[in-house]
Coordinates of C-alpha atoms in Angstrom, one line a residue:
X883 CA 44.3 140.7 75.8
X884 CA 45.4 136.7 74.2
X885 CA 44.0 136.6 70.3
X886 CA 41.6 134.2 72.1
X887 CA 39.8 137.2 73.5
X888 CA 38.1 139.1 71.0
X889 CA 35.9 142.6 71.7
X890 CA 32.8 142.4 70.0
X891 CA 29.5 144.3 69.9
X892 CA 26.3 142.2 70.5
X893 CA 23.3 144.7 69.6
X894 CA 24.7 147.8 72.1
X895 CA 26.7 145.8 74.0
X896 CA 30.6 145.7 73.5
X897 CA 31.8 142.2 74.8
X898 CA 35.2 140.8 75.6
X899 CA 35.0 136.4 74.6
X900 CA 36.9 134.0 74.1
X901 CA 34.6 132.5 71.1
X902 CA 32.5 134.1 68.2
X903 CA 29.2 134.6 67.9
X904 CA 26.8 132.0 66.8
X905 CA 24.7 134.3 64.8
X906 CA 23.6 138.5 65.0
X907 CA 20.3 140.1 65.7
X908 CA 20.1 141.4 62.0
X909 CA 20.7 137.2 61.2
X910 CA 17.5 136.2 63.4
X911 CA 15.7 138.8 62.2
X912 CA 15.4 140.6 59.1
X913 CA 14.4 144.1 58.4
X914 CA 11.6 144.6 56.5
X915 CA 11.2 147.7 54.0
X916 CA 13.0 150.5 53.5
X917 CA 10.8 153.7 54.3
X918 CA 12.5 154.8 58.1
X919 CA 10.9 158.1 58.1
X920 CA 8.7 156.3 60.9
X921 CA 12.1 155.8 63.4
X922 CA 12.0 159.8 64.1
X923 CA 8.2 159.8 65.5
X924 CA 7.9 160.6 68.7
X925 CA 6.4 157.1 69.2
X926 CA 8.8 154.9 68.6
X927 CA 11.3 157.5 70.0
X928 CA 9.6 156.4 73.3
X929 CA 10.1 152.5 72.0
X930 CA 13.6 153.5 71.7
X931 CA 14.1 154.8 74.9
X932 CA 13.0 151.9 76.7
X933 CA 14.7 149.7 74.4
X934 CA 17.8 151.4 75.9
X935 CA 16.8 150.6 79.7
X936 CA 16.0 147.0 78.7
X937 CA 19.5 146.1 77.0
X938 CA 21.1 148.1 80.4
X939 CA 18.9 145.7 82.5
X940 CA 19.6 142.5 80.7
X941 CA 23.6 143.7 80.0
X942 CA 23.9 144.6 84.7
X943 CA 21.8 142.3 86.1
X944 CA 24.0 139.7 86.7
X945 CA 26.9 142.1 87.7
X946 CA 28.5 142.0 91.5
X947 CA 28.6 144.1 94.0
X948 CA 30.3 147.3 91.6
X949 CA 31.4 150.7 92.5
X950 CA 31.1 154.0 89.7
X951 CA 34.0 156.1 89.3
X952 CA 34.0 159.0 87.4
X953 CA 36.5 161.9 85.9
X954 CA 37.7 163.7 83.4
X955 CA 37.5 162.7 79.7
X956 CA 40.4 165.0 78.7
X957 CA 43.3 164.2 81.0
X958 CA 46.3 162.4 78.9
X959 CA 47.8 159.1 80.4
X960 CA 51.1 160.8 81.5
X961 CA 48.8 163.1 83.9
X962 CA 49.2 162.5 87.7
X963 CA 45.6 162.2 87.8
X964 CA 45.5 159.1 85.3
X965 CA 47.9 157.1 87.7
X966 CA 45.5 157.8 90.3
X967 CA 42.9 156.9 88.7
X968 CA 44.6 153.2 87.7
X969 CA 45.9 152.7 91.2
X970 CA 41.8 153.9 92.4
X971 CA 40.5 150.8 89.7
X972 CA 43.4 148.7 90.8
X973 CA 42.2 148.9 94.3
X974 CA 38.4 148.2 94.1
X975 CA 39.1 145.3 91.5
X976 CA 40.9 143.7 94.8
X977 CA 38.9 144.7 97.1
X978 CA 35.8 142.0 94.8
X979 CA 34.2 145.4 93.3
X980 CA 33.4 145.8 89.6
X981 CA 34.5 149.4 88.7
X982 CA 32.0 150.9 86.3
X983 CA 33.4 154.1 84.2
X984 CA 31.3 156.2 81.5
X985 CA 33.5 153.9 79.5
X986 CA 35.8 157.0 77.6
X987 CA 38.9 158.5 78.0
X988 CA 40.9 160.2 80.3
X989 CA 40.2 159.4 84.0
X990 CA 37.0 156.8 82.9
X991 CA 40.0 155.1 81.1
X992 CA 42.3 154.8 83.9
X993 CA 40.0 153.4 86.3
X994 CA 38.6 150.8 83.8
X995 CA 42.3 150.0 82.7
X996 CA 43.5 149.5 86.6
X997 CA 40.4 147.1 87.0
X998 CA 41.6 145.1 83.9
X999 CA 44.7 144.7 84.8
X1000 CA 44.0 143.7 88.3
X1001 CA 41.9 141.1 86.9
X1002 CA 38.6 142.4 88.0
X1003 CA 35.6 143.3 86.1
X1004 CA 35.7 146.6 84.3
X1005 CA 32.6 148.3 82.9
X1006 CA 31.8 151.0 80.9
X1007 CA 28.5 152.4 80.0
X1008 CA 28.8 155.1 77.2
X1009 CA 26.9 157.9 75.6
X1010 CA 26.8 158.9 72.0
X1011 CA 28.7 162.9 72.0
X1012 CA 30.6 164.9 69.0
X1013 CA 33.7 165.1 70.5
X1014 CA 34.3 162.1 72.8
X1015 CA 35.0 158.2 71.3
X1016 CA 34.0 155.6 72.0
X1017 CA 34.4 152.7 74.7
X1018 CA 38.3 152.1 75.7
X1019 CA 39.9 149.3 75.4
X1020 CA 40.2 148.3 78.9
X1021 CA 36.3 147.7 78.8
X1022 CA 35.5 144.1 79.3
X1023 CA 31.4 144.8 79.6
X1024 CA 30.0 147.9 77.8
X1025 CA 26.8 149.6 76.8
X1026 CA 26.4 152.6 74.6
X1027 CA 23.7 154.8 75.4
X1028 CA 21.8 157.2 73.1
X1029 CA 20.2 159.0 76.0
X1030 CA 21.6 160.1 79.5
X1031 CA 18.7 159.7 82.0
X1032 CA 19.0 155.6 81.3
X1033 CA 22.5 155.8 81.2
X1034 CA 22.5 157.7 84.6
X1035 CA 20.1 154.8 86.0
X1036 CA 22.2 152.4 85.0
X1037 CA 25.0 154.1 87.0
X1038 CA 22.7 154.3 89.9
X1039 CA 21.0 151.0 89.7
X1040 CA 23.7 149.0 89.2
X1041 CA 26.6 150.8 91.8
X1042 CA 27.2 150.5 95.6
X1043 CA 29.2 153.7 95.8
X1044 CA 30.1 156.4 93.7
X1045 CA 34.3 158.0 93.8
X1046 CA 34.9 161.3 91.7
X1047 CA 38.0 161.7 90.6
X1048 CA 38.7 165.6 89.0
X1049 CA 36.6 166.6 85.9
X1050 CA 34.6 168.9 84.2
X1051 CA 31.0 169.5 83.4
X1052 CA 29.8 165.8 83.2
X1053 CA 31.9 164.9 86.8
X1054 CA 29.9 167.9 88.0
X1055 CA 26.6 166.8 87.2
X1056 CA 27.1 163.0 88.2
X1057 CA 28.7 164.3 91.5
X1058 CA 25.9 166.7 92.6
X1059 CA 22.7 164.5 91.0
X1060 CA 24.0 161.7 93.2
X1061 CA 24.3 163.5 96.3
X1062 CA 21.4 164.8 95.9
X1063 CA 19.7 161.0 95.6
X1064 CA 21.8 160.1 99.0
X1065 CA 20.7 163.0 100.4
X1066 CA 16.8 162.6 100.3
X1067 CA 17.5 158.9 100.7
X1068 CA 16.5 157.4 97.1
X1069 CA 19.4 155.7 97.5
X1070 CA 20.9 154.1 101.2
X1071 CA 23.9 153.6 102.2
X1072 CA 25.3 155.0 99.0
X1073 CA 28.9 156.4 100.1
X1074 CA 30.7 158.7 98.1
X1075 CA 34.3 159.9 97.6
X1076 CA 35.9 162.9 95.8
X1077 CA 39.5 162.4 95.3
X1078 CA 42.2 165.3 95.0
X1079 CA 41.9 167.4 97.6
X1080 CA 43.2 170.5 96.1
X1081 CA 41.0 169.9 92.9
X1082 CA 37.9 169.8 95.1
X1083 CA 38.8 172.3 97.7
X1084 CA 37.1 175.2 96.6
X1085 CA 33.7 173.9 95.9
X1086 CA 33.8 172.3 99.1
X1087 CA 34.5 175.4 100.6
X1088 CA 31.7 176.7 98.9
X1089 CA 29.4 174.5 99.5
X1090 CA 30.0 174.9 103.6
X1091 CA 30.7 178.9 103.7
X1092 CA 27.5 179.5 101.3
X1093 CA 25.2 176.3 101.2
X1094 CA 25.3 175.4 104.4
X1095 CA 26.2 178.7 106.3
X1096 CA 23.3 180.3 104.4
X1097 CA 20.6 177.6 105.5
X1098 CA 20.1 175.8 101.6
X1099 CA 21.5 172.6 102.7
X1100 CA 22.0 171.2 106.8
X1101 CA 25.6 171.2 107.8
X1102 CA 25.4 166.9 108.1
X1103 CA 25.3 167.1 104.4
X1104 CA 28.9 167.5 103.8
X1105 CA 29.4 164.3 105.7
X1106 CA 27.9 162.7 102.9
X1107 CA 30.7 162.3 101.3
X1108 CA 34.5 162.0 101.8
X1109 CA 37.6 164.1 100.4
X1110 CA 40.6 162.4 100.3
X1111 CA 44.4 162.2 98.1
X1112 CA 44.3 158.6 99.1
X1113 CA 42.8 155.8 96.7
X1114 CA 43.4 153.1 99.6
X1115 CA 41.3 155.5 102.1
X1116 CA 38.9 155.6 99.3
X1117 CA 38.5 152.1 99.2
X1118 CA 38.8 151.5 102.6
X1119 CA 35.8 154.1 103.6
X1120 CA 33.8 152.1 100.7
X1121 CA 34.1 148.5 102.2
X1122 CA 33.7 149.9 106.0
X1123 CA 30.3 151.6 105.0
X1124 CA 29.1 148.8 103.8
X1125 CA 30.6 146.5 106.2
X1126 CA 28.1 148.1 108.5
X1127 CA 25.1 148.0 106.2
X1128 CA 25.8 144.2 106.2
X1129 CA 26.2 144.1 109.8
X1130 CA 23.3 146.1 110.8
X1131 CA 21.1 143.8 107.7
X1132 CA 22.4 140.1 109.4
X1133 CA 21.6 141.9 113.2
X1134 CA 17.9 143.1 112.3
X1135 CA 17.2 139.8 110.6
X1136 CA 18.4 138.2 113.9

């Protein structure tokens, strides 16, 4: 970053400029009195929440064509699984993808810092927890979300495929939510990729010898998604999928 390009939070947003700020929110407009008990009402709790989905649809709604990759929040940056996850950001930032991250540390890092420094647009869209901080400093576009559901339909709204790198709880939940969207079709076209093959082994396993051997989900599920060691697979799997979509889109219209 040149000392012309300066990180700087407009109302949630964290923004990377090369100028300042011609005035703040508090500047064009004032807070009035000082009894907030009313801010922990249910009411304007709901105010609050869609406050958040309005600054996520103003921040995204310009973005490209962008690809979410999650991970772990935990892994240090002389881990395997952080070079990975650089060379995984690297890759979609050249292949003209945005690479959105949950914007902390660890893997979310990684990717964000290989899209940076492939000159590509790196995003991350973060969440207020006790033990995590906050956006890294390979984020050129971030949000920081008080409350997951917006911050998940952020990640859904605003991606064209989803890549899991290894992680813990939170990969977990993104991993299986979003399958779970492909696979009753709220989302199309939506390809997905879990990276490290020995990581994600087992709960593949599982999901074929007890989910779909025992009749909970149809076999063609697990082809919703692909396991692979190899970030330029990943990518490649991403732009052939939708390649077709784009195909298929100019043939119909035809």
């Amino acid at each position: 970053m040149t000392p012309e390009q300066l990180r700087f939070l407009r109302g949630p947003m964290l923004l990377r400029s090369e100028g300042d700020q011609e005035s703040t929110y508090d500047q064009r407009l004032l807070e009035s009195g000082s009894d907030h008990e009313w801010q922990h009402a249910d009411p304007w709790r709901v105010l609050r929440i869609q406050g958040e989905f309005v600054a996520g649809f103003d921040a995204l709604a310009s973005l490209p064509k962008a690809v979410t990759v999650f991970g772990s929040a935990r892994t240090a940056t002389d881990h395997h699984d952080y070079q990975l996850g650089v060379e995984v950001g690297k890759q979609l930032a050249q292949a003209d993808y945005a690479v959105i991250t949950g914007g902390g540390p660890g893997l979310m890092e990684a990717a964000n810092r290989g899209a940076h420094e492939a000159n590509g647009l790196s995003v991350g869209l973060g969440i207020e927890l006790p033990h995590e901080q906050g956006l890294n400093e390979y984020v050129d576009l971030g949000l920081n979300f008080r409350y997951f559901f917006a911050r998940k339909t952020m990640f859904l709204k605003y991606s064209q495929a989803f890549v899991c790198l290894p992680g813990g709880l939170g990969t977990m939940d993104e991993f299986f939510e979003v399958l779970c969207m492909v696979q009753t079709k709220k989302v199309t076209n939506f390809p997905m990729v879990l990276i490290g093959t020995q990581f994600w082994s087992g709960l593949v396993e599982w999901m074929e010898k007890t989910l779909a051997d025992g009749g909970y989900i149809h076999e063609h599920d697990l082809d919703l998604f692909l396991v692979t060691d190899d970030p330029a697979e990943a990518v490649e799997h991403i732009v052939r999928r939708h390649s077709v979509l784009s195909d298929k889109r100019i043939k119909d219209f035809n």
